[in-house]
Coordinates of C-alpha atoms and ligand atoms in Angstrom, one line a residue:
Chain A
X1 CA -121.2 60.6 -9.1
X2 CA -123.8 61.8 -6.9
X3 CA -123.1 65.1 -5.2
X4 CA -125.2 67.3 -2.8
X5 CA -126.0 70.6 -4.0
X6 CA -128.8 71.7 -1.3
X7 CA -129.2 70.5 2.5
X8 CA -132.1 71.4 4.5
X9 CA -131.2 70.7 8.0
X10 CA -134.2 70.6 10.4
X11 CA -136.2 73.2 8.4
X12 CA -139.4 74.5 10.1
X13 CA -141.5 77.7 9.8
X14 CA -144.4 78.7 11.9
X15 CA -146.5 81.8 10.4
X16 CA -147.1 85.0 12.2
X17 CA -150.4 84.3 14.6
X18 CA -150.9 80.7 13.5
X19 CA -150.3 77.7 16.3
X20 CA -149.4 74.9 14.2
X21 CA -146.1 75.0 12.1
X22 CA -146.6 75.0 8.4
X23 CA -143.5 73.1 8.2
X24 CA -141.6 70.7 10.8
X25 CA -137.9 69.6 10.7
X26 CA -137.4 68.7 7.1
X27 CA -134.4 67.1 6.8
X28 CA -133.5 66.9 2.9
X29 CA -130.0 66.4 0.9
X30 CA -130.6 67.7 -3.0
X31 CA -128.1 66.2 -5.5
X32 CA -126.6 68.3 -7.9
X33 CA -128.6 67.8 -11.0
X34 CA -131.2 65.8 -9.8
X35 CA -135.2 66.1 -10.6
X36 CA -136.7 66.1 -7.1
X37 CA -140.7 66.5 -6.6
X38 CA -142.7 67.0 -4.2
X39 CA -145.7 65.4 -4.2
X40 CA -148.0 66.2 -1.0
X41 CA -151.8 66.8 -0.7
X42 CA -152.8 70.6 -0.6
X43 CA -151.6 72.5 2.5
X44 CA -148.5 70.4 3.2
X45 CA -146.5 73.3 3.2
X46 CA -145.1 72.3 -0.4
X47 CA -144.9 76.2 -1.4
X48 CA -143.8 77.3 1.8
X49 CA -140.8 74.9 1.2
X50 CA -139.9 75.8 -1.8
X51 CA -140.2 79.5 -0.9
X52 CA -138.1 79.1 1.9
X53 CA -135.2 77.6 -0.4
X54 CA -135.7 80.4 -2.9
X55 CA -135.2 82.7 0.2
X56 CA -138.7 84.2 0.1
X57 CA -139.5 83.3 2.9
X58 CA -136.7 82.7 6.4
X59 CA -137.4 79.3 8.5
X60 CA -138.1 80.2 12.2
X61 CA -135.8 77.0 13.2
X62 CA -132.9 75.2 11.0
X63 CA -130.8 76.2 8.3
X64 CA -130.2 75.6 4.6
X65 CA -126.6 75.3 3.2
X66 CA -125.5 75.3 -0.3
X67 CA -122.4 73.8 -1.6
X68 CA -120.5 76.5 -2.3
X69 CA -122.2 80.1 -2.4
X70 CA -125.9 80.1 -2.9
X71 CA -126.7 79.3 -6.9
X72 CA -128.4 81.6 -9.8
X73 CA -132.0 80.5 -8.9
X74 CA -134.6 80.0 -11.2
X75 CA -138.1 80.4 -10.4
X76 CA -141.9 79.2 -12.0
X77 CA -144.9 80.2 -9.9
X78 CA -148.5 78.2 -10.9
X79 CA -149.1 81.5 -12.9
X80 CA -147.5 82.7 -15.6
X81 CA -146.7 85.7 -13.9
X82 CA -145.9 87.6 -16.8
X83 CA -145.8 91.9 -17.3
X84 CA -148.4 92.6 -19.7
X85 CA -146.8 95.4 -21.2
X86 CA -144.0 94.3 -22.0
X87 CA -143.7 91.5 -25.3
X88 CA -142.7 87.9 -24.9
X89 CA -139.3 88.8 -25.6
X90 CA -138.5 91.8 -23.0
X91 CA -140.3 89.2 -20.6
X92 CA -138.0 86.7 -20.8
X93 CA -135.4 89.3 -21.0
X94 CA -135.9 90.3 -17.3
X95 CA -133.7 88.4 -15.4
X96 CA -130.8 89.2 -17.9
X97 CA -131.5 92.9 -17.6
X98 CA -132.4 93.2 -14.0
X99 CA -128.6 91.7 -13.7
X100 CA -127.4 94.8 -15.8
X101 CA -127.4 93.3 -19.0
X102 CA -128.1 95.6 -22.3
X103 CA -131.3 94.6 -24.3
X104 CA -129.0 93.8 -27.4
X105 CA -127.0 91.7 -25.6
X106 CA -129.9 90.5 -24.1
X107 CA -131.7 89.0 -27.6
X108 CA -129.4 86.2 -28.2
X109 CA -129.7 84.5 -25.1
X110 CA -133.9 85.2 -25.1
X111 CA -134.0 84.0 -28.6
X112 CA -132.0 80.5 -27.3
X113 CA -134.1 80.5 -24.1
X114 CA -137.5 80.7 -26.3
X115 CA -136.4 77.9 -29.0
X116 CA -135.6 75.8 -25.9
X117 CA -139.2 75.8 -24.9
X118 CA -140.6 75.8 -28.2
X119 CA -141.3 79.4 -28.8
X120 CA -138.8 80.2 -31.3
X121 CA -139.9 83.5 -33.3
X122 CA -142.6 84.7 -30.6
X123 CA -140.2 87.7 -29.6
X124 CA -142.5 90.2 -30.3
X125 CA -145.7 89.1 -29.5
X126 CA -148.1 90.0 -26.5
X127 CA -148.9 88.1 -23.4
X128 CA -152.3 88.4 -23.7
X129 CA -152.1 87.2 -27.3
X130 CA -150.9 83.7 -25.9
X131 CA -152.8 80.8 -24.8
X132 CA -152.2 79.4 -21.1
X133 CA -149.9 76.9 -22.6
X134 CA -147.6 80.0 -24.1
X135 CA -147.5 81.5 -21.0
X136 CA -146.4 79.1 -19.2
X137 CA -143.6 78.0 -22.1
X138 CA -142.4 82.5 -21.8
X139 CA -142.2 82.0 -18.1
X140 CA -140.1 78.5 -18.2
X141 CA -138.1 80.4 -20.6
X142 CA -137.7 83.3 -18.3
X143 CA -136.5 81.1 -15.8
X144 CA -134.2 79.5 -18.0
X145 CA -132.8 82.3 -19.8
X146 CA -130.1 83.3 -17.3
X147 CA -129.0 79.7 -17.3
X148 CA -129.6 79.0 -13.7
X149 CA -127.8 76.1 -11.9
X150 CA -131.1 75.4 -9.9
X151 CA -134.6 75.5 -10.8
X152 CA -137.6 75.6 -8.7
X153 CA -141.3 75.6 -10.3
X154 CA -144.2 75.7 -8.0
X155 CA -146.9 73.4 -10.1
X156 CA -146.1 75.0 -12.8
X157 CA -148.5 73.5 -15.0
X158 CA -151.3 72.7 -12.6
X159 CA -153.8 75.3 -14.8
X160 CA -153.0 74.0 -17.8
X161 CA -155.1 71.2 -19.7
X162 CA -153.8 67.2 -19.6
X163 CA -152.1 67.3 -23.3
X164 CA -150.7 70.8 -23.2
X165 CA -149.3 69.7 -19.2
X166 CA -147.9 67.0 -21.4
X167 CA -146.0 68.4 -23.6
X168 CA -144.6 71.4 -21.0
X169 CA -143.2 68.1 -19.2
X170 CA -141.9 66.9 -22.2
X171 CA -140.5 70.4 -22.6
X172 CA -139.1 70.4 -19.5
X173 CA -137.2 66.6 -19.9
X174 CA -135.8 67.7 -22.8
X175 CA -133.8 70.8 -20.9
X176 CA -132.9 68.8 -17.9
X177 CA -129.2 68.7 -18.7
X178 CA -127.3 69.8 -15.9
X179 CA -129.9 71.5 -13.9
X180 CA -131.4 70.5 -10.3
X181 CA -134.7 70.7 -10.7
X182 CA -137.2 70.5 -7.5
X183 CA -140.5 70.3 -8.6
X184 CA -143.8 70.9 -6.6
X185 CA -146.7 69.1 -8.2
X186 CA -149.8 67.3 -6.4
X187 CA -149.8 65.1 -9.1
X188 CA -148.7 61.4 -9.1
X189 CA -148.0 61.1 -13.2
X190 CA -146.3 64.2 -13.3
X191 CA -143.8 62.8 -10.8
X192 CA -144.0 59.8 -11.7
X193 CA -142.8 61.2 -15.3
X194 CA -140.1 63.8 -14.4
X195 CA -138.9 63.1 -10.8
X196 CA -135.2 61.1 -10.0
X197 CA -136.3 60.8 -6.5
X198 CA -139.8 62.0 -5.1
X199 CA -140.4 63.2 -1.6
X200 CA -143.8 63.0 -0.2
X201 CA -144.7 65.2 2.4
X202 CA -147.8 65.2 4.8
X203 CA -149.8 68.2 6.6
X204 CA -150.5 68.7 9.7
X205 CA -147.7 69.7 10.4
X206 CA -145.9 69.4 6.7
X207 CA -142.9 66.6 7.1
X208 CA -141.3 64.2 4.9
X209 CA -143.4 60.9 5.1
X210 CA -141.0 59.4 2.5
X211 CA -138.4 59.5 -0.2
X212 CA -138.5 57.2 -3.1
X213 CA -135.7 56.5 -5.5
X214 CA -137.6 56.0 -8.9
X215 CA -136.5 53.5 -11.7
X216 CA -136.4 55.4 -15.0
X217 CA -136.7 54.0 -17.9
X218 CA -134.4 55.1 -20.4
X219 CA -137.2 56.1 -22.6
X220 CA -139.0 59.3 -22.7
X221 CA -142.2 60.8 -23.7
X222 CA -145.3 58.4 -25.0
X223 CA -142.3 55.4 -24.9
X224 CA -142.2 56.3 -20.7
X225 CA -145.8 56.7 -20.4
X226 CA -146.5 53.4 -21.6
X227 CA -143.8 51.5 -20.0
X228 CA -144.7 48.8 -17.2
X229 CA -141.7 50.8 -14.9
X230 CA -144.1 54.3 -15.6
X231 CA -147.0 52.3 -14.3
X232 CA -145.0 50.7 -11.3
X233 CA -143.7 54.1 -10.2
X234 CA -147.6 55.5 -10.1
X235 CA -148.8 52.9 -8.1
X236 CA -145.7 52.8 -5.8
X237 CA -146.5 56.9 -5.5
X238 CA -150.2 56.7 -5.0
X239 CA -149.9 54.1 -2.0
X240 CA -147.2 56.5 -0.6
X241 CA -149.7 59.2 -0.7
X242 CA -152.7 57.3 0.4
X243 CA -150.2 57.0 3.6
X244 CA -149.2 60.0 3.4
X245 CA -152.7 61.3 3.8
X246 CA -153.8 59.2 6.5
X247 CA -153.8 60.7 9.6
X248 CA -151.2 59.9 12.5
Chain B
X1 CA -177.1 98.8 -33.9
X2 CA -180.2 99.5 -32.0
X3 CA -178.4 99.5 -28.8
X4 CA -176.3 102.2 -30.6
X5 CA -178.9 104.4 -31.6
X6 CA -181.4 104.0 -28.5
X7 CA -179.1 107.0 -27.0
X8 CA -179.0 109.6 -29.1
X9 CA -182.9 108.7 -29.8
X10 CA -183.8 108.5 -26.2
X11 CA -181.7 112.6 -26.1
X12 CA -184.1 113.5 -29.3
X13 CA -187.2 112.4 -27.7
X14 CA -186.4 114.4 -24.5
X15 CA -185.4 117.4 -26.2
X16 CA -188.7 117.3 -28.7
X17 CA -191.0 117.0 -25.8
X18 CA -189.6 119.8 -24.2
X19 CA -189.4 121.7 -27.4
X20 CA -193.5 120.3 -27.6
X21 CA -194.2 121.7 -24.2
X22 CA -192.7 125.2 -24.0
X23 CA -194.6 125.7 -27.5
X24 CA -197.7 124.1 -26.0
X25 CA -198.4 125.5 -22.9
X26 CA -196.9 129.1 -24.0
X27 CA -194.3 129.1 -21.5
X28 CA -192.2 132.4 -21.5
X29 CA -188.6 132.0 -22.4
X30 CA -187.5 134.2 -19.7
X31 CA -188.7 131.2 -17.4
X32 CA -188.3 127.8 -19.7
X33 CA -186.4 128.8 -23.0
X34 CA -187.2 125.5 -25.9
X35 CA -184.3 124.2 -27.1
X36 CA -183.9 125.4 -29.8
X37 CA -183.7 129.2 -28.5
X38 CA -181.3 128.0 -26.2
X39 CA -179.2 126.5 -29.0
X40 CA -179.9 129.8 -31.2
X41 CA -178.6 131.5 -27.4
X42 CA -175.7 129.6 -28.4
X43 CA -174.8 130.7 -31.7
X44 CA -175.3 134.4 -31.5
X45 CA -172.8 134.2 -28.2
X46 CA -170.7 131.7 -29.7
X47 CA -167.2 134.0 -29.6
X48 CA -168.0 134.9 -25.9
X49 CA -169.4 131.5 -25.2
X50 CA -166.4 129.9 -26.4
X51 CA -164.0 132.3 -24.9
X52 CA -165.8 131.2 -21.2
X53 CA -165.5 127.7 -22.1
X54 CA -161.7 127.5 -23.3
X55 CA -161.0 129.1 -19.9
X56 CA -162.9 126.8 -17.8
X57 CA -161.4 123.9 -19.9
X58 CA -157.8 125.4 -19.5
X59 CA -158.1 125.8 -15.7
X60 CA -159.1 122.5 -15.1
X61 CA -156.7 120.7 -17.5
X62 CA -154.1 123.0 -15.3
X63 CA -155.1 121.3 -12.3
X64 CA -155.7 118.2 -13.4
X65 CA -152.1 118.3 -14.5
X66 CA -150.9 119.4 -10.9
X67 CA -153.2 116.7 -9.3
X68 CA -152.1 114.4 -11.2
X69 CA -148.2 115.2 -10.7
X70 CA -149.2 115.4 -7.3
X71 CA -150.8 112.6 -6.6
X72 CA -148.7 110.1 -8.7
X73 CA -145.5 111.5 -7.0
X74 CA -146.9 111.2 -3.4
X75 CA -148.3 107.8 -4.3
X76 CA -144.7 106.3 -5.4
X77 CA -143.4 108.2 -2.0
X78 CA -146.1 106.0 0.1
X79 CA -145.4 102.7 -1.9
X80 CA -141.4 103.9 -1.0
X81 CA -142.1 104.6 2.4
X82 CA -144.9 102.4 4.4
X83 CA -144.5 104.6 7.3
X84 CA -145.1 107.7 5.2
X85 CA -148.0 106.3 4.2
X86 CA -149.2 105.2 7.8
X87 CA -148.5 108.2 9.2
X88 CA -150.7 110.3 6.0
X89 CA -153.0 108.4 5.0
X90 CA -155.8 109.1 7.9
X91 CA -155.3 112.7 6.5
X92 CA -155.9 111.9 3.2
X93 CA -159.3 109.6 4.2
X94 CA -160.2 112.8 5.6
X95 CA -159.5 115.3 3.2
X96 CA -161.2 112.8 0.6
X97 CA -164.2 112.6 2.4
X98 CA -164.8 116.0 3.2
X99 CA -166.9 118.1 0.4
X100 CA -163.3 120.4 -0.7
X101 CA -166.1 122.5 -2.7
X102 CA -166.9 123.9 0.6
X103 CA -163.1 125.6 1.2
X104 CA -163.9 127.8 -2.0
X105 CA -165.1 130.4 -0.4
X106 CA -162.1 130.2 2.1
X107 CA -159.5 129.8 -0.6
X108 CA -160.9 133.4 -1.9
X109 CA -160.2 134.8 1.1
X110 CA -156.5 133.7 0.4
X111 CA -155.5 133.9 -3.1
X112 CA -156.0 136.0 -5.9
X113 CA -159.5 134.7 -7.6
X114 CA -157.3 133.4 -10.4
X115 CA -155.0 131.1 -8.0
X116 CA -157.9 130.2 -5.8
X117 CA -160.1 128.7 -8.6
X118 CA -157.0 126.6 -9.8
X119 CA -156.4 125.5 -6.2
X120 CA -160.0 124.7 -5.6
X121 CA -159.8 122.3 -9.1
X122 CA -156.4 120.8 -7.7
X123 CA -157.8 119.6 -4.5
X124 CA -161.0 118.3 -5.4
X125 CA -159.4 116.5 -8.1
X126 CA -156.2 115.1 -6.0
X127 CA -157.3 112.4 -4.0
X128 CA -159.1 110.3 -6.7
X129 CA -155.6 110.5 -8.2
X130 CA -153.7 109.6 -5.5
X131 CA -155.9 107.0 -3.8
X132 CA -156.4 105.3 -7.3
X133 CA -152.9 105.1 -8.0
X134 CA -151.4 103.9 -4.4
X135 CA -154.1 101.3 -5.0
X136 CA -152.7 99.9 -8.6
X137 CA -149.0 100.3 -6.8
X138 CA -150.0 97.9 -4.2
X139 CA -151.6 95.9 -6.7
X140 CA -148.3 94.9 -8.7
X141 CA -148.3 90.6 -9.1
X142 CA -147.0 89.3 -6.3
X143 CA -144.8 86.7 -7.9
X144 CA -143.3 89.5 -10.1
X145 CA -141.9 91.3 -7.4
X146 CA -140.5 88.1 -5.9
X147 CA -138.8 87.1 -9.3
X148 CA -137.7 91.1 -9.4
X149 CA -136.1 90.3 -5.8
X150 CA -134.9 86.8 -6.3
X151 CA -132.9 88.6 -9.2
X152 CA -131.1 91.0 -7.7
X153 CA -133.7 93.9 -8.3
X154 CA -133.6 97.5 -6.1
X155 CA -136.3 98.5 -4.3
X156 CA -135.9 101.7 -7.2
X157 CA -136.5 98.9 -10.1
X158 CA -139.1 97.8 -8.4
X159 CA -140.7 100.6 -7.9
X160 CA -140.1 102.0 -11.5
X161 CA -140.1 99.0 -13.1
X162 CA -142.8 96.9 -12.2
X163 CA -144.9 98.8 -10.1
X164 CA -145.2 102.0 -11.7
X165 CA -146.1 100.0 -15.2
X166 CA -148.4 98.1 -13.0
X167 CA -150.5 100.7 -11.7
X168 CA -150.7 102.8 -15.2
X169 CA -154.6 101.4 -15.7
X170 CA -155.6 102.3 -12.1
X171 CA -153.4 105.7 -12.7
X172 CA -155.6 106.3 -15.6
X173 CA -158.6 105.9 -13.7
X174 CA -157.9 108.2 -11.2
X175 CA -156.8 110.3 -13.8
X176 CA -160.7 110.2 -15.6
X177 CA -162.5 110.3 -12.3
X178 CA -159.6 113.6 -11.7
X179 CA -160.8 115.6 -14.8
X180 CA -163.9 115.7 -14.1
X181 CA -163.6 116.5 -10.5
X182 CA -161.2 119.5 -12.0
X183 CA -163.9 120.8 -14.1
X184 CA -166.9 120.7 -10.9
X185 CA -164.1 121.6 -9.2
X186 CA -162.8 125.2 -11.4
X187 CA -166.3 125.5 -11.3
X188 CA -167.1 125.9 -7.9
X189 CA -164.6 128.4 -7.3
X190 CA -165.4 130.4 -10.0
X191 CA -169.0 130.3 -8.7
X192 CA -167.9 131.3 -5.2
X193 CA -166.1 134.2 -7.2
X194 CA -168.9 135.3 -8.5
X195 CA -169.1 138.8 -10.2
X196 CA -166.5 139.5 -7.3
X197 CA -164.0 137.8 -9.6
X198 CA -162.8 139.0 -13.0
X199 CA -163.6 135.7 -13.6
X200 CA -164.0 134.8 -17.5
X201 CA -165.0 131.2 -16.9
X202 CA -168.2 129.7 -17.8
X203 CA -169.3 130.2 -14.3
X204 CA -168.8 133.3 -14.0
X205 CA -170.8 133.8 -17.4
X206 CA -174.0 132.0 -15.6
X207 CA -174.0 134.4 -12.5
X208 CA -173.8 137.2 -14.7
X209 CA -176.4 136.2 -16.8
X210 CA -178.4 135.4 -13.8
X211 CA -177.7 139.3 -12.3
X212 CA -179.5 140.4 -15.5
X213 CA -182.0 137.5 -15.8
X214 CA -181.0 136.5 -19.3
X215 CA -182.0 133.4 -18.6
X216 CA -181.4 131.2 -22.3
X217 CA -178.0 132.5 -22.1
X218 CA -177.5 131.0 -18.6
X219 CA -178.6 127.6 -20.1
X220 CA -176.5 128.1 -23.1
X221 CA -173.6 128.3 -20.3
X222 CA -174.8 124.9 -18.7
X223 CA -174.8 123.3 -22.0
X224 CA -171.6 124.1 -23.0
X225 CA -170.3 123.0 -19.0
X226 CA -172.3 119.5 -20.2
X227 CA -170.4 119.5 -23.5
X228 CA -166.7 120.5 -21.8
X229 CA -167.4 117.5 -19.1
X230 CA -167.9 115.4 -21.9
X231 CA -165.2 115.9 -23.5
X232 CA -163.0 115.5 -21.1
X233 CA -164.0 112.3 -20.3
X234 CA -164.7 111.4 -24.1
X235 CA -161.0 111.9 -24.3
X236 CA -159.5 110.3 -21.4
X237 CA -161.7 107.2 -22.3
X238 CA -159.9 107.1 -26.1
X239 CA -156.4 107.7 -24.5
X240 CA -157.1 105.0 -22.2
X241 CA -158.1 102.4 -24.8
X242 CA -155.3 103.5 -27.5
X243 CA -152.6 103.5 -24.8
X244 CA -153.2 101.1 -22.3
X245 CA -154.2 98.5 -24.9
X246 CA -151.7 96.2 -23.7
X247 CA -152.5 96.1 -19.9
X248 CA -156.2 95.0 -20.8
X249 CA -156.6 91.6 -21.3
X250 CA -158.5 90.1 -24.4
X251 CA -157.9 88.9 -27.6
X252 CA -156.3 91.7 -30.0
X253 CA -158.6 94.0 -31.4
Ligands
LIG1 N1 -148.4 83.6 4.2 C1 -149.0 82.7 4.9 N2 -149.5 83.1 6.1 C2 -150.1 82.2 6.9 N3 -150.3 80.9 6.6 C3 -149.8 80.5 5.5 C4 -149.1 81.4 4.5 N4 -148.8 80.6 3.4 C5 -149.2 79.4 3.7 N5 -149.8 79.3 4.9 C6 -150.3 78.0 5.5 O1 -149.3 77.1 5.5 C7 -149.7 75.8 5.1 C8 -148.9 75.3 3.9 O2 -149.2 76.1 2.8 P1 -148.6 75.8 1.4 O3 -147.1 75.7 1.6 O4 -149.1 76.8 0.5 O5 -149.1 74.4 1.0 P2 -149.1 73.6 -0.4 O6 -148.3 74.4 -1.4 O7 -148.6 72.3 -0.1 O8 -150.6 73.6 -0.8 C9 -151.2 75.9 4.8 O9 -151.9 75.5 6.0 C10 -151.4 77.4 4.6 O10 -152.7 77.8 5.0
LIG2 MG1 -148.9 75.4 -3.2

């Protein structure tokens, strides 16, 4: 039942003034609602390729075709990103009202998007009243709240501490349903948790070195964690980087 | 609580030994008036005094009001307009860096007294303003304006939106650093006026009381400039904390 969603064909980008290219014919088929990370040592070009399928950014060679027209996108920086002024609720709001929406019409859908990552009731309060964990849970919500059909987070939760990183993955298993989720992360648990498929990618200049088809286990959360599988998967995707790193 | 009171303890002791010395060494007050003359100077002039000093305020709360109109509207223009503010803002490095008190004089030749004190105050106080908020427009999150543009957002929203709100602290800065600019500014001109000028401004006040060497009343004038430049910043500082509270970052007070 497998369907592509998103091929990169050949994708490559050199910056402005710089000699080597950041990235270098990726070749990549997404399936619709898959979890795909990318898992690549610092400077691999990880950002630049998600920025590039966001359209952020324009590839100086190769092309990127969606099935169909291009998807409702949505997007998670390492930051929270979030507008100081305004209160949890007219933050997650945005994407809704930048798309013409009315702020009444508006709260439902924020007030669904917050309970979905565990803020329920937090409408009113102030970014700055959060903790780092919040944050993060108002932008995921953001991103979620205009139900995108893709979603692309930038190591999200690479600031946050290892229980409260926890729980924003188990956050983000629990609202999978549906949504293709590529996910940038320089850590091997947290792909080793979320991803269907991983693809590592090496710098220098940033390729794929490698896909890898994961075995899940059925199980989620502490159950996943502790399963033999879990363990397999980490030490399959630490040898991959070890390669990955190692210099050609 | 020490650190509160070391201030207006540190003023007292000043003030006492200069009160100490003009008693002690029998100066004159026609050259050193004590403090306390200066503040009796004060009271017995008060409805003149006061007159100067709402004037002087008024003007440079008129131009801080234009400068800051000014400069927040030219600011948004640039941040529309890159080449706009390419092609301008060598002129306004320049006009920023050059001493505008100096054009007083010129401006007189120009405009009615009146006019040409206001204009004096506008331009001193302008580029603070508008460099201080192109700044904070420039300054908006990065990753908000891509999520703005990833959703379908005009260049307008943007602009209004995001990096207007954004810039509101830096806006507010220039807009503190402006009023006080305003007041040296109104100053200035009405200075250059002179007794020239039906000027009614505190200025004008200390070059008259300087034609007719009455010289605790000229004090009394500076005192009251002292006091007006405090205020204004007094109140720009408690407009900025009550409505920018949300922009500053820190647990809730
Ligand atoms: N805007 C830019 N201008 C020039 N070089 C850049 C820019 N963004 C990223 N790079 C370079 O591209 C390479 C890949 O960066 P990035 O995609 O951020 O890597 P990663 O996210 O994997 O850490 C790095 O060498 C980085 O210095
Ligand atoms: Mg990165």
């Amino acid at each position: 039942m497998t369907a592509p969603l998103l091929t990169l064909i050949n994708l490559s980008l050199t910056f402005p003034g710089r000699a080597a290219p950041a990235l270098s014919g990726v070749d990549l088929v997404v399936q619709r609602g898959e979890t795909l990370c990318l898992l690549g040592p610092s400077g691999c070009g990880k950002s630049t390729l998600l920025r590039l399928v966001a359209g952020f950014a324009t590839p100086t060679a190769g092309a990127i075709s969606w099935a169909g027209q291009k998807p409702e996108i949505g997007f998670v920086f390492q930051e929270p990103n979030l507008m100081p002024w305004a209160d949890v609720a007219d933050n997650v709001a945005l994407p809704l009202r930048l798309a013409g929406m009315g702020r009444r019409a508006a709260a439902p859908l924020v007030e669904a998007a917050l309970a979905r990552v565990g803020l329920a009731g937090q409408e009113r309060a102030l970014p700055r009243q959060l903790s780092g964990g919040m944050k993060m849970r108002v932008s995921l919500a953001r991103a979620l709240v205009d139900e995108p059909e893709v979603l692309l987070l930038d190591e999200p939760f690479a600031s946050l501490d290892e229980i409260t990183r926890w729980e924003l993955n188990d956050a983000l298993q629990s609202l999978r349903g549906g949504v293709t989720i590529l996910f940038v992360t320089h850590s091997v648990f947290e792909a080793a948790y979320l991803a269907d498929r991983v693809a590592l990618l090496r710098a220098n200049p940033g390729k794929i070195h490698a896909l890898v088809t994961l075995d899940k286990a059925s199980a989620s959360g502490a159950a996943l964690r502790a399963s033999p599988e879990y363990a397999k998967t980490c030490a399959t995707l630490s040898e991959g980087l070890r390669q990955a790193m190692m210099p050609t | 609580m020490i650190a509160k009171l070391t201030p207006p303890l540190a003023l007292a002791a000043l003030l006492l030994a200069w009160e100490a010395a003009v008693a002690l060494l029998k100066i004159p007050p026609a050259q050193l008036p004590a403090p306390s003359v200066i503040v009796a100077t004060l009271f017995a002039n008060a409805p003149q005094l006061l007159g100067a000093a709402a004037t002087t305020l008024s003007e440079a709360l008129q131009a801080l009001a234009l400068a800051g109109a000014g400069g927040v509207a030219l600011a948004l223009l640039f941040s529309w307009s890159p080449m706009l503010e390419r092609a301008f803002l060598p002129v306004a490095v320049a006009l920023q860096v050059t001493p505008l008190i100096a054009v007083a004089p010129l401006l007189l030749i120009y405009l009615e007294p009146r006019a040409a004190v206001l204009a004096c105050a506008v331009l001193v106080a302008f580029f603070p303003i508008l460099s201080n908020a192109a700044a904070g427009l420039k300054a908006a999150d990065r990753g908000l304006v891509e999520l703005f543009r990833l959703k379908g957002a005009s260049p307008a929203d943007i602009l209004f939106r995001l990096r207007l709100p954004s810039a509101l602290p830096s806006i507010f800065t220039g807009l503190r650093i402006g009023a006080g600019l305003a007041l040296i500014g109104a100053v200035a001109a009405e200075l250059a006026a002179g007794a020239a000028g039906q000027g009614e401004g505190l200025a004008f006040r200390i070059v008259e009381a300087g034609y007719r060497l009455k010289i605790p009343m000229m004090y009394a004038a500076v005192v009251l400039l002292c006091l007006c430049g405090l205020a204004l910043y007094g109140a720009f500082a408690g407009l900025d904390r009550i409505l920018l509270r949300r922009w500053r970052d820190g647990a809730e007070d």
